[in-house]
PDB file of C-alpha atoms in Angstrom:
ATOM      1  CA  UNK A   1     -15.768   5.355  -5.787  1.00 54.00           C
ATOM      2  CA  UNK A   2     -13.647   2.184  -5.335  1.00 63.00           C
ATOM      3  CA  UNK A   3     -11.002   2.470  -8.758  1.00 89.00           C
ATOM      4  CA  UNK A   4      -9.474  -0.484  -7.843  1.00 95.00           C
ATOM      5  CA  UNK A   5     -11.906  -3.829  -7.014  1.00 96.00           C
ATOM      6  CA  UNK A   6     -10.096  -6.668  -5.892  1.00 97.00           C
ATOM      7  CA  UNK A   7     -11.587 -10.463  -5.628  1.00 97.00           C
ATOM      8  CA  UNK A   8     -11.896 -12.910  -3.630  1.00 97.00           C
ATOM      9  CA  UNK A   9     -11.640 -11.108  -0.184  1.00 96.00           C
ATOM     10  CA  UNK A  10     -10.013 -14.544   1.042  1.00 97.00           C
ATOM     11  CA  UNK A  11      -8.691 -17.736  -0.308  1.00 98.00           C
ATOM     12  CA  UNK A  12      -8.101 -21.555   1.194  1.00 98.00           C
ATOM     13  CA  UNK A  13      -5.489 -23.608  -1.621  1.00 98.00           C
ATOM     14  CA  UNK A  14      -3.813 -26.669  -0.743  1.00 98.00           C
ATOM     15  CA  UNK A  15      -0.156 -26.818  -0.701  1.00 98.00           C
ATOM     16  CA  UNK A  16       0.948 -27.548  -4.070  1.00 98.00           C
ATOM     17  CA  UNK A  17      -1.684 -25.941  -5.921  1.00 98.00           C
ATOM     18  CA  UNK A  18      -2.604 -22.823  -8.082  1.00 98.00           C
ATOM     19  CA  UNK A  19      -3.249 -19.244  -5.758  1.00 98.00           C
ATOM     20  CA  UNK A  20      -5.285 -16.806  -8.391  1.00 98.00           C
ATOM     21  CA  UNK A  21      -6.310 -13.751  -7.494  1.00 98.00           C
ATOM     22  CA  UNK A  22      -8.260 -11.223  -9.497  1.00 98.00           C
ATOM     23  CA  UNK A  23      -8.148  -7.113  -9.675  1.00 98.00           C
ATOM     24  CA  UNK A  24      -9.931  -4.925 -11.831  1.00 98.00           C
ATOM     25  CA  UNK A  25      -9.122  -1.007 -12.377  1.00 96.00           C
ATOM     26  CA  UNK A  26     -11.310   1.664 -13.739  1.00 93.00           C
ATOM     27  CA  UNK A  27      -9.190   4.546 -14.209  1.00 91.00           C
ATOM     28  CA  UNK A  28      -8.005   4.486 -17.960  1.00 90.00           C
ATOM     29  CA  UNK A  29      -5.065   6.677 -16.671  1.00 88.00           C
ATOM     30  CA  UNK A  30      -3.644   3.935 -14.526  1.00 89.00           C
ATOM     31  CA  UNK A  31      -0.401   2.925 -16.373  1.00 87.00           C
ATOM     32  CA  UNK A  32       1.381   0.799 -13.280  1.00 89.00           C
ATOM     33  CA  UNK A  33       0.292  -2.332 -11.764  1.00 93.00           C
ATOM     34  CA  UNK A  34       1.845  -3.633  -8.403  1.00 94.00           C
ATOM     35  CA  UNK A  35       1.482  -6.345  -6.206  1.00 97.00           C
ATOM     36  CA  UNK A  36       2.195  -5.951  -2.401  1.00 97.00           C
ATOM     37  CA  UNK A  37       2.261  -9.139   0.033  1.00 98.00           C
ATOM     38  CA  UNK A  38       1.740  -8.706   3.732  1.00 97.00           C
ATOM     39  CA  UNK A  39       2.747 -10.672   6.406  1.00 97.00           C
ATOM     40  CA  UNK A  40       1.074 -10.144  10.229  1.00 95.00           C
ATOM     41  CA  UNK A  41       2.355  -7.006  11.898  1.00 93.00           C
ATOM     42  CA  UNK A  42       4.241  -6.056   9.152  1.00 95.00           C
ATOM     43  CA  UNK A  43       4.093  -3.766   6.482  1.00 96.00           C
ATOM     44  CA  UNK A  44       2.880  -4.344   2.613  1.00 97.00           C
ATOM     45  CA  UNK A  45       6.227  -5.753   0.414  1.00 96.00           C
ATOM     46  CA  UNK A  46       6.475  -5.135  -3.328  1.00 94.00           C
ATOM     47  CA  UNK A  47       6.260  -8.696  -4.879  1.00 96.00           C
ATOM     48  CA  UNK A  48       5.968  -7.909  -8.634  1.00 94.00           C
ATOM     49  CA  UNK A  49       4.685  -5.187 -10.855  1.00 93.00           C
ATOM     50  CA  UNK A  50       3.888  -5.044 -14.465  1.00 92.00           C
ATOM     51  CA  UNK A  51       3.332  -1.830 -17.239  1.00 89.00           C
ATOM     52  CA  UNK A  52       0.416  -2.629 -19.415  1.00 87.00           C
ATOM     53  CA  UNK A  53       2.557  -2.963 -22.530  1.00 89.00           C
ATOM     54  CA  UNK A  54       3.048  -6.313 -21.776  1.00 91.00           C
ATOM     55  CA  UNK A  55       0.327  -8.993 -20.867  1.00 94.00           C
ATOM     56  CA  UNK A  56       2.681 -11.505 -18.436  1.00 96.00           C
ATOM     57  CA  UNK A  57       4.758 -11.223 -16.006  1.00 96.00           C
ATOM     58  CA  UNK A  58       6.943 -13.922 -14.150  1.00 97.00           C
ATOM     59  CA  UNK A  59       8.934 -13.969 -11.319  1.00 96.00           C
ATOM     60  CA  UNK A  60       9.690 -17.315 -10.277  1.00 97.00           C
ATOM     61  CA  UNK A  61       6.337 -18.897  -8.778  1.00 98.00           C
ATOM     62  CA  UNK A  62       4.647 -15.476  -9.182  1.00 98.00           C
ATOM     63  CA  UNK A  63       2.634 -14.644 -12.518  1.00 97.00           C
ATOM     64  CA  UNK A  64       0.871 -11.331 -12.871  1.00 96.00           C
ATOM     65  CA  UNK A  65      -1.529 -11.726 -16.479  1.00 96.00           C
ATOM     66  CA  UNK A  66      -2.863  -8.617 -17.664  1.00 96.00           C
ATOM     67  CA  UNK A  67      -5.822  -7.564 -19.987  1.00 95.00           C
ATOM     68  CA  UNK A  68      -5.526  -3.922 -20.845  1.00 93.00           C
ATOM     69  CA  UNK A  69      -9.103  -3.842 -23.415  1.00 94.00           C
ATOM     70  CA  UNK A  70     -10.943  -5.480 -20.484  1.00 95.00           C
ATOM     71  CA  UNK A  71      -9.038  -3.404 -17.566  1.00 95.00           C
ATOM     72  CA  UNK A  72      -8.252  -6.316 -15.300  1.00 97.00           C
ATOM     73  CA  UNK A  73      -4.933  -8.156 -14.090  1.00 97.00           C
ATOM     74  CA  UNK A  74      -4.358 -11.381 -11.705  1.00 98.00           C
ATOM     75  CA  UNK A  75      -1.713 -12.599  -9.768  1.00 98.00           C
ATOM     76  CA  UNK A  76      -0.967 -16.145 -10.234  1.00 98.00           C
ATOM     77  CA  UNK A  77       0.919 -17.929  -7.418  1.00 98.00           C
ATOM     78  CA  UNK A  78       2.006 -21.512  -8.693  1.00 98.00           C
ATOM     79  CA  UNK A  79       3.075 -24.187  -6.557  1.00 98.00           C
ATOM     80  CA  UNK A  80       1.548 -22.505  -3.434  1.00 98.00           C
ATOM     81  CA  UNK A  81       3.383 -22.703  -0.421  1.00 98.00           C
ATOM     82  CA  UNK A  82       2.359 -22.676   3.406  1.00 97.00           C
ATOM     83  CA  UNK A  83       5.229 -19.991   3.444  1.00 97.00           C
ATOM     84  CA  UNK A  84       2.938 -17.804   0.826  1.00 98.00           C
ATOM     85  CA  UNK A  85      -0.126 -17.084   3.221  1.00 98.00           C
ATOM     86  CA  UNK A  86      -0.999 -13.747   3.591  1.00 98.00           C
ATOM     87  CA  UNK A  87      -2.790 -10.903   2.732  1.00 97.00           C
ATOM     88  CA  UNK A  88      -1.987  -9.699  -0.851  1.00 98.00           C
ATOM     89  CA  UNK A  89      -3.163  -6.293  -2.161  1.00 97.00           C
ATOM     90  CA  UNK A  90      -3.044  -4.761  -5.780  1.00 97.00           C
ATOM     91  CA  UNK A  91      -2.386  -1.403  -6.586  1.00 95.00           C
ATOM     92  CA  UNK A  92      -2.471   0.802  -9.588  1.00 93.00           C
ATOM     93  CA  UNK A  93      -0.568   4.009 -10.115  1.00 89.00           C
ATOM     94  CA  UNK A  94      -0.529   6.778 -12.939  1.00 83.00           C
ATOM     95  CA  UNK A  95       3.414   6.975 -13.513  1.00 73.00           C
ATOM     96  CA  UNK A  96       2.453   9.575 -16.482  1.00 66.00           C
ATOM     97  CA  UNK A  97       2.098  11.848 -13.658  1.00 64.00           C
ATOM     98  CA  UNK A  98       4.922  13.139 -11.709  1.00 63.00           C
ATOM     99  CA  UNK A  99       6.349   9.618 -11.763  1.00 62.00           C
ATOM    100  CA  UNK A 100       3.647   8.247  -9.469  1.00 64.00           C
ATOM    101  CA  UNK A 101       4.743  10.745  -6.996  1.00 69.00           C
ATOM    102  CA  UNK A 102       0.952  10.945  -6.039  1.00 77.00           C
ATOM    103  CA  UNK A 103       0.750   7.380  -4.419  1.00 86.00           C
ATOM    104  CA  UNK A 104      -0.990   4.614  -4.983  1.00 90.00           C
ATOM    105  CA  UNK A 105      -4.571   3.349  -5.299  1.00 92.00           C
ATOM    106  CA  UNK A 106      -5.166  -0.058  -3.710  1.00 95.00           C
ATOM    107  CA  UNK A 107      -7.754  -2.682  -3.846  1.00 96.00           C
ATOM    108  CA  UNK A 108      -9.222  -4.334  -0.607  1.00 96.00           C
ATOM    109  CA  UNK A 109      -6.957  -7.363   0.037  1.00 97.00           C
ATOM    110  CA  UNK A 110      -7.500 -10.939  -0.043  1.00 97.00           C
ATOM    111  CA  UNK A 111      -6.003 -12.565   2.831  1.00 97.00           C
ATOM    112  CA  UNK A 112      -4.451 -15.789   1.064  1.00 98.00           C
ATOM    113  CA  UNK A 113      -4.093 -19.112   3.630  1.00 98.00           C
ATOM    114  CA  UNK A 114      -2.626 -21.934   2.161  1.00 98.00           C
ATOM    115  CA  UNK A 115      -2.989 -25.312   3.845  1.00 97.00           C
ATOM    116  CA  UNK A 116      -0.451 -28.049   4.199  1.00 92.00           C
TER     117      UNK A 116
ATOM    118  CA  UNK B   1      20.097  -0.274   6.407  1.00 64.00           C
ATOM    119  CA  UNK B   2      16.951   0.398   8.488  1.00 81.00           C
ATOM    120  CA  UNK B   3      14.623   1.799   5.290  1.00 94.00           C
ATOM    121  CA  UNK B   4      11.513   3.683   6.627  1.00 97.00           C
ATOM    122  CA  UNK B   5      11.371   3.657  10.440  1.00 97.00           C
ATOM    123  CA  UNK B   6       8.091   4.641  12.017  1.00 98.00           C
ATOM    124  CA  UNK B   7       7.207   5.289  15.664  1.00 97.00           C
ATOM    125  CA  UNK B   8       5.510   4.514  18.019  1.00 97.00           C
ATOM    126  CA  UNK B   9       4.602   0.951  17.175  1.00 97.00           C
ATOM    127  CA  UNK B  10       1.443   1.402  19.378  1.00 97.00           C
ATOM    128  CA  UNK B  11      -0.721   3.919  20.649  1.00 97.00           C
ATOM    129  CA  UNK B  12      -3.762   4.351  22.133  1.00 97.00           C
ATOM    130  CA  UNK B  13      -5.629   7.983  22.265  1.00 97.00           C
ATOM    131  CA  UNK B  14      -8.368   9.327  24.150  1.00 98.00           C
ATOM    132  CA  UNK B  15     -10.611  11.176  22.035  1.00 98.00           C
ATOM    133  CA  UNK B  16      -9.647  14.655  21.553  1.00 97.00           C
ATOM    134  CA  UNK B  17      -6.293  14.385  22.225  1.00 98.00           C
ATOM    135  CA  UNK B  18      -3.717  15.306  19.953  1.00 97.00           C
ATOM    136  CA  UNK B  19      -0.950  13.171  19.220  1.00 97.00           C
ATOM    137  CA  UNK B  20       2.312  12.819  16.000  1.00 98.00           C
ATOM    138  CA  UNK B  21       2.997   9.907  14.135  1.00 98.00           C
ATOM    139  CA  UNK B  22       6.756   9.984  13.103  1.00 98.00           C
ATOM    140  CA  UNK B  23       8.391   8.645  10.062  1.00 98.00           C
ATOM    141  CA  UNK B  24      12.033   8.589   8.449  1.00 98.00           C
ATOM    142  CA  UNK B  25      13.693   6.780   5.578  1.00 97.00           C
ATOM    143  CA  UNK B  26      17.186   6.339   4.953  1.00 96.00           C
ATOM    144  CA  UNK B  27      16.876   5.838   1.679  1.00 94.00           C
ATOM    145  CA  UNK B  28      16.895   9.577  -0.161  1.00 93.00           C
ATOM    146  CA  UNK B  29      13.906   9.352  -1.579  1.00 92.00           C
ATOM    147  CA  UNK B  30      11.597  12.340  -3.039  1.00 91.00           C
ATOM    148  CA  UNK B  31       8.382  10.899  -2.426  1.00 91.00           C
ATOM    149  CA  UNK B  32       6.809   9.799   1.361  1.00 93.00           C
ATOM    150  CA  UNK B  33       3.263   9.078   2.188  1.00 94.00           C
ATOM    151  CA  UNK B  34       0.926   8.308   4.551  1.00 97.00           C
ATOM    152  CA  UNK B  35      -1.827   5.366   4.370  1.00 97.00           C
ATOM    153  CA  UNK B  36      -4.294   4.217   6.865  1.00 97.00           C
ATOM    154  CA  UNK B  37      -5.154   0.519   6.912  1.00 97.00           C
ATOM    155  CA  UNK B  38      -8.460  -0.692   8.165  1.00 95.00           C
ATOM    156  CA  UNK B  39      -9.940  -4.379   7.921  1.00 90.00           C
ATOM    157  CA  UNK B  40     -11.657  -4.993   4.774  1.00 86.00           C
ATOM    158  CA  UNK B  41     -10.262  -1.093   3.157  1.00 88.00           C
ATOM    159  CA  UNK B  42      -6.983  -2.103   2.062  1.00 91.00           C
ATOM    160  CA  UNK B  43      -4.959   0.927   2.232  1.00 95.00           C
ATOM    161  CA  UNK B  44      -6.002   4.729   1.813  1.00 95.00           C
ATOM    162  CA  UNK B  45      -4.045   7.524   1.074  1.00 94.00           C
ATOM    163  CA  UNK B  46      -4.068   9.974   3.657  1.00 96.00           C
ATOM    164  CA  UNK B  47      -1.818  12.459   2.304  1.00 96.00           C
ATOM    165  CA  UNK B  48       1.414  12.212   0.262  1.00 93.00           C
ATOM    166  CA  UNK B  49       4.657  14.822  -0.300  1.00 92.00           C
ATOM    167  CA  UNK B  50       6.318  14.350  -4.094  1.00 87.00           C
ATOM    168  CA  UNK B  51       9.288  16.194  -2.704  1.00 87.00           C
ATOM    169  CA  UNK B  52      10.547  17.979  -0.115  1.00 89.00           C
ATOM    170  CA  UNK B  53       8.580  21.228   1.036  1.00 89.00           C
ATOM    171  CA  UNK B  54       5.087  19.924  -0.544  1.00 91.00           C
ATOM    172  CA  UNK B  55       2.609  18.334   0.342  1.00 94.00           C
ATOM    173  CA  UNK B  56      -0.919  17.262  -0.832  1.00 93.00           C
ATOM    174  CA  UNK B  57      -3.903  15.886   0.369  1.00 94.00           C
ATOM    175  CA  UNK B  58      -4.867  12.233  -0.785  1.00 92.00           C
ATOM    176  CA  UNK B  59      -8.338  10.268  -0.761  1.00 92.00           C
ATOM    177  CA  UNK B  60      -9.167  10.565   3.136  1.00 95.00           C
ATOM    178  CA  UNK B  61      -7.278  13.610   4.615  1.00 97.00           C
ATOM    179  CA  UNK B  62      -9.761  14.803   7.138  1.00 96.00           C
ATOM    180  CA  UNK B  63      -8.939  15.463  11.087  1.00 97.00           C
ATOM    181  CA  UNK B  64      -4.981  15.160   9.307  1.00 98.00           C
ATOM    182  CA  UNK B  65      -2.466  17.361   9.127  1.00 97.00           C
ATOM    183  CA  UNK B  66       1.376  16.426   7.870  1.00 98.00           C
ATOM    184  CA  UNK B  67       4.589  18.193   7.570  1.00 97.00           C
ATOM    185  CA  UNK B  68       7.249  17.407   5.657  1.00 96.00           C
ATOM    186  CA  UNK B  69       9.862  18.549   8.094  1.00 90.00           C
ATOM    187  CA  UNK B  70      13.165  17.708   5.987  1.00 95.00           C
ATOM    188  CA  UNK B  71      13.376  15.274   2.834  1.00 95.00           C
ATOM    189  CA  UNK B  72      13.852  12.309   5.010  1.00 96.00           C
ATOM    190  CA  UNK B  73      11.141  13.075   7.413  1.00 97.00           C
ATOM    191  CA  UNK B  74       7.294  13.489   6.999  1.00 97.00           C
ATOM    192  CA  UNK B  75       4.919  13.369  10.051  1.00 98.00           C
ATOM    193  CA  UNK B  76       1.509  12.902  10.184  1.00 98.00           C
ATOM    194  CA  UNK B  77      -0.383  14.931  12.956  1.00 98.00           C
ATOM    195  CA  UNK B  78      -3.871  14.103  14.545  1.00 97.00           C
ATOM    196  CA  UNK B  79      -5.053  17.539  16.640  1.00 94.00           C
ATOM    197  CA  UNK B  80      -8.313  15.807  18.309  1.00 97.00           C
ATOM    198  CA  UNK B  81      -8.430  12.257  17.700  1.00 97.00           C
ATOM    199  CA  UNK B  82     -11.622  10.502  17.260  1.00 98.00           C
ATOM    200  CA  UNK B  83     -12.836   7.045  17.685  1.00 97.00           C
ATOM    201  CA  UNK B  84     -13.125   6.730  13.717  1.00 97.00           C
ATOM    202  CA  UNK B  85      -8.999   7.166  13.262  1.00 98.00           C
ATOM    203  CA  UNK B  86      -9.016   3.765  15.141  1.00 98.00           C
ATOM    204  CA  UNK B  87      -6.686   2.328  12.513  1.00 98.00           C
ATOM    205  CA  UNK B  88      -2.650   1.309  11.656  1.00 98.00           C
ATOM    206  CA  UNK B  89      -0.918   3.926  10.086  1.00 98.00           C
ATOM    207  CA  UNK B  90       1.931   3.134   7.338  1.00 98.00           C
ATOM    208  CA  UNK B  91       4.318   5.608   6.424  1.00 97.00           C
ATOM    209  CA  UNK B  92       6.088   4.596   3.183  1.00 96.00           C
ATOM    210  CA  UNK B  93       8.720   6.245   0.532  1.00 94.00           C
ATOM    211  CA  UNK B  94       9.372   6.157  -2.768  1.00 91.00           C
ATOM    212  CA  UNK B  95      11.860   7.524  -5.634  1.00 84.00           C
ATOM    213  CA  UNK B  96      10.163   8.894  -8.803  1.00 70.00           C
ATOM    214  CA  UNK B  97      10.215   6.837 -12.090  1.00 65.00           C
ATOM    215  CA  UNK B  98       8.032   4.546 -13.382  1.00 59.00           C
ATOM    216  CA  UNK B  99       9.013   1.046 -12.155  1.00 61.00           C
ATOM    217  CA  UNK B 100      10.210   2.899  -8.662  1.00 71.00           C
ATOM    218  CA  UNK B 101       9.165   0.515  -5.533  1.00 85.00           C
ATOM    219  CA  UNK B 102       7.505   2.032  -2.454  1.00 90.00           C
ATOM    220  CA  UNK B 103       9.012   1.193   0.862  1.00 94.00           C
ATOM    221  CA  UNK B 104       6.303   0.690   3.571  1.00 96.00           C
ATOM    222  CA  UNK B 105       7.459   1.213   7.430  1.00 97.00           C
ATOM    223  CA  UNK B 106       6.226  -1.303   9.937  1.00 96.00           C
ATOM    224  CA  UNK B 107       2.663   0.755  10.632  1.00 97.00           C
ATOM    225  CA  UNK B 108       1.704   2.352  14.060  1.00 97.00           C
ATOM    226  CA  UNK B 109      -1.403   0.288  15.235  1.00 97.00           C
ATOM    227  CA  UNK B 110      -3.491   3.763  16.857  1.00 98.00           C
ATOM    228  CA  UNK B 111      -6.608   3.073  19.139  1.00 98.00           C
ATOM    229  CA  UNK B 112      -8.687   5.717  20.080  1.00 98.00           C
ATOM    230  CA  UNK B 113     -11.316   5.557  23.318  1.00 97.00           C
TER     231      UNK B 113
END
């Protein structure tokens, strides 16, 4: 049972434009929402994170919206960069629980290549 | 500040031999894990220690074992690899709390033959 379903599995945007990417949870529980951005060879990188008391997030050109009645959240990258492709994975945790100390539950990917 | 440190980078296993995947953070955290990474699976939880001397199983422990051998190092230990734990292996740490990051290591990319 995939909790986590993450779309589309990859993504072409010009330079300059508007990187969306979709996640939706099914675990009512879930109570932390994370984004992780991987580069080749590397390891996944917290990028931004929300708690589902709000529904926005910014951090500079990154957006995460979030719709808690219809269990879904997106990441938003505006102004998309050559420097931003990669493979970006959300993630869900239940912080009620030990603090998250039990990991968290990640969607597939979507491997992100942004042309110049 | 070198964060979580994982080795060896690369490995590659006949099947049904044994092998230890090692992993240490400088960072004093509780919390350490284990995920495996395979194209198209994003990353699974293998198994996961909230704190020093315990340690639990997470969504895909089988043909696993882990020890939590101090609280800044937590191995994960395959005793008869198999062509199906063909995967990269991320160790990664975290402090409780609810806005706490987790740290992901560099991965081990394992091959097994």
């Amino acid at each position: 049972q995939q909790q986590v379903k993450q779309s589309p599995q990859s993504l072409i945007v010009q330079k300059g434009g508007i990187s969306i990417i979709n996640c939706a949870y099914e675990n009512t529980a879930f109570d932390y929402f994370p984004w992780y951005q991987q580069f080749p060879g590397k390891g996944p990188a917290l990028l931004i994170a929300i708690r589902p008391d709000v529904s926005e997030k910014k951090e500079g050109r990154f957006t995460i919206s979030f719709n808690k009645s219809a269990k879904q959240f997106s990441l938003h990258i505006m102004d998309s960069q050559p420097g931003d492709s990669a493979t970006y994975f959300c993630a869900a945790s239940n912080r009620g629980v030990r603090g998250g100390a039990d990991g968290l539950t990640f969607g597939k990917g979507t491997h992100l290549i942004i042309q110049p | 500040n070198a964060g979580v440190t994982q080795t060896p980078k690369f490995q590659v296993l006949k099947t049904g031999q044994s092998m230890t995947l090692q992993c240490a953070q400088d960072m004093n955290h509780n919390s350490m894990y284990w995920y495996r990474q395979d194209p198209g699976m994003g990353l699974r939880l293998i198994y996961y220690s909230a704190s020093e001397g315990t340690t639990d199983k997470g969504e895909v422990p089988n043909g696993y074992n882990v020890s939590r051998l101090n609280k800044r190092e937590f191995s994960l230990r395959l005793e008869s690899a198999a062509p199906s734990q063909t995967s990269v292996y991320f160790c990664a740490s975290s402090e409780a709390g609810y806005s706490a990051e987790a740290f992901f290591g560099q991965g081990t990319r394992l091959t097994v033959v």
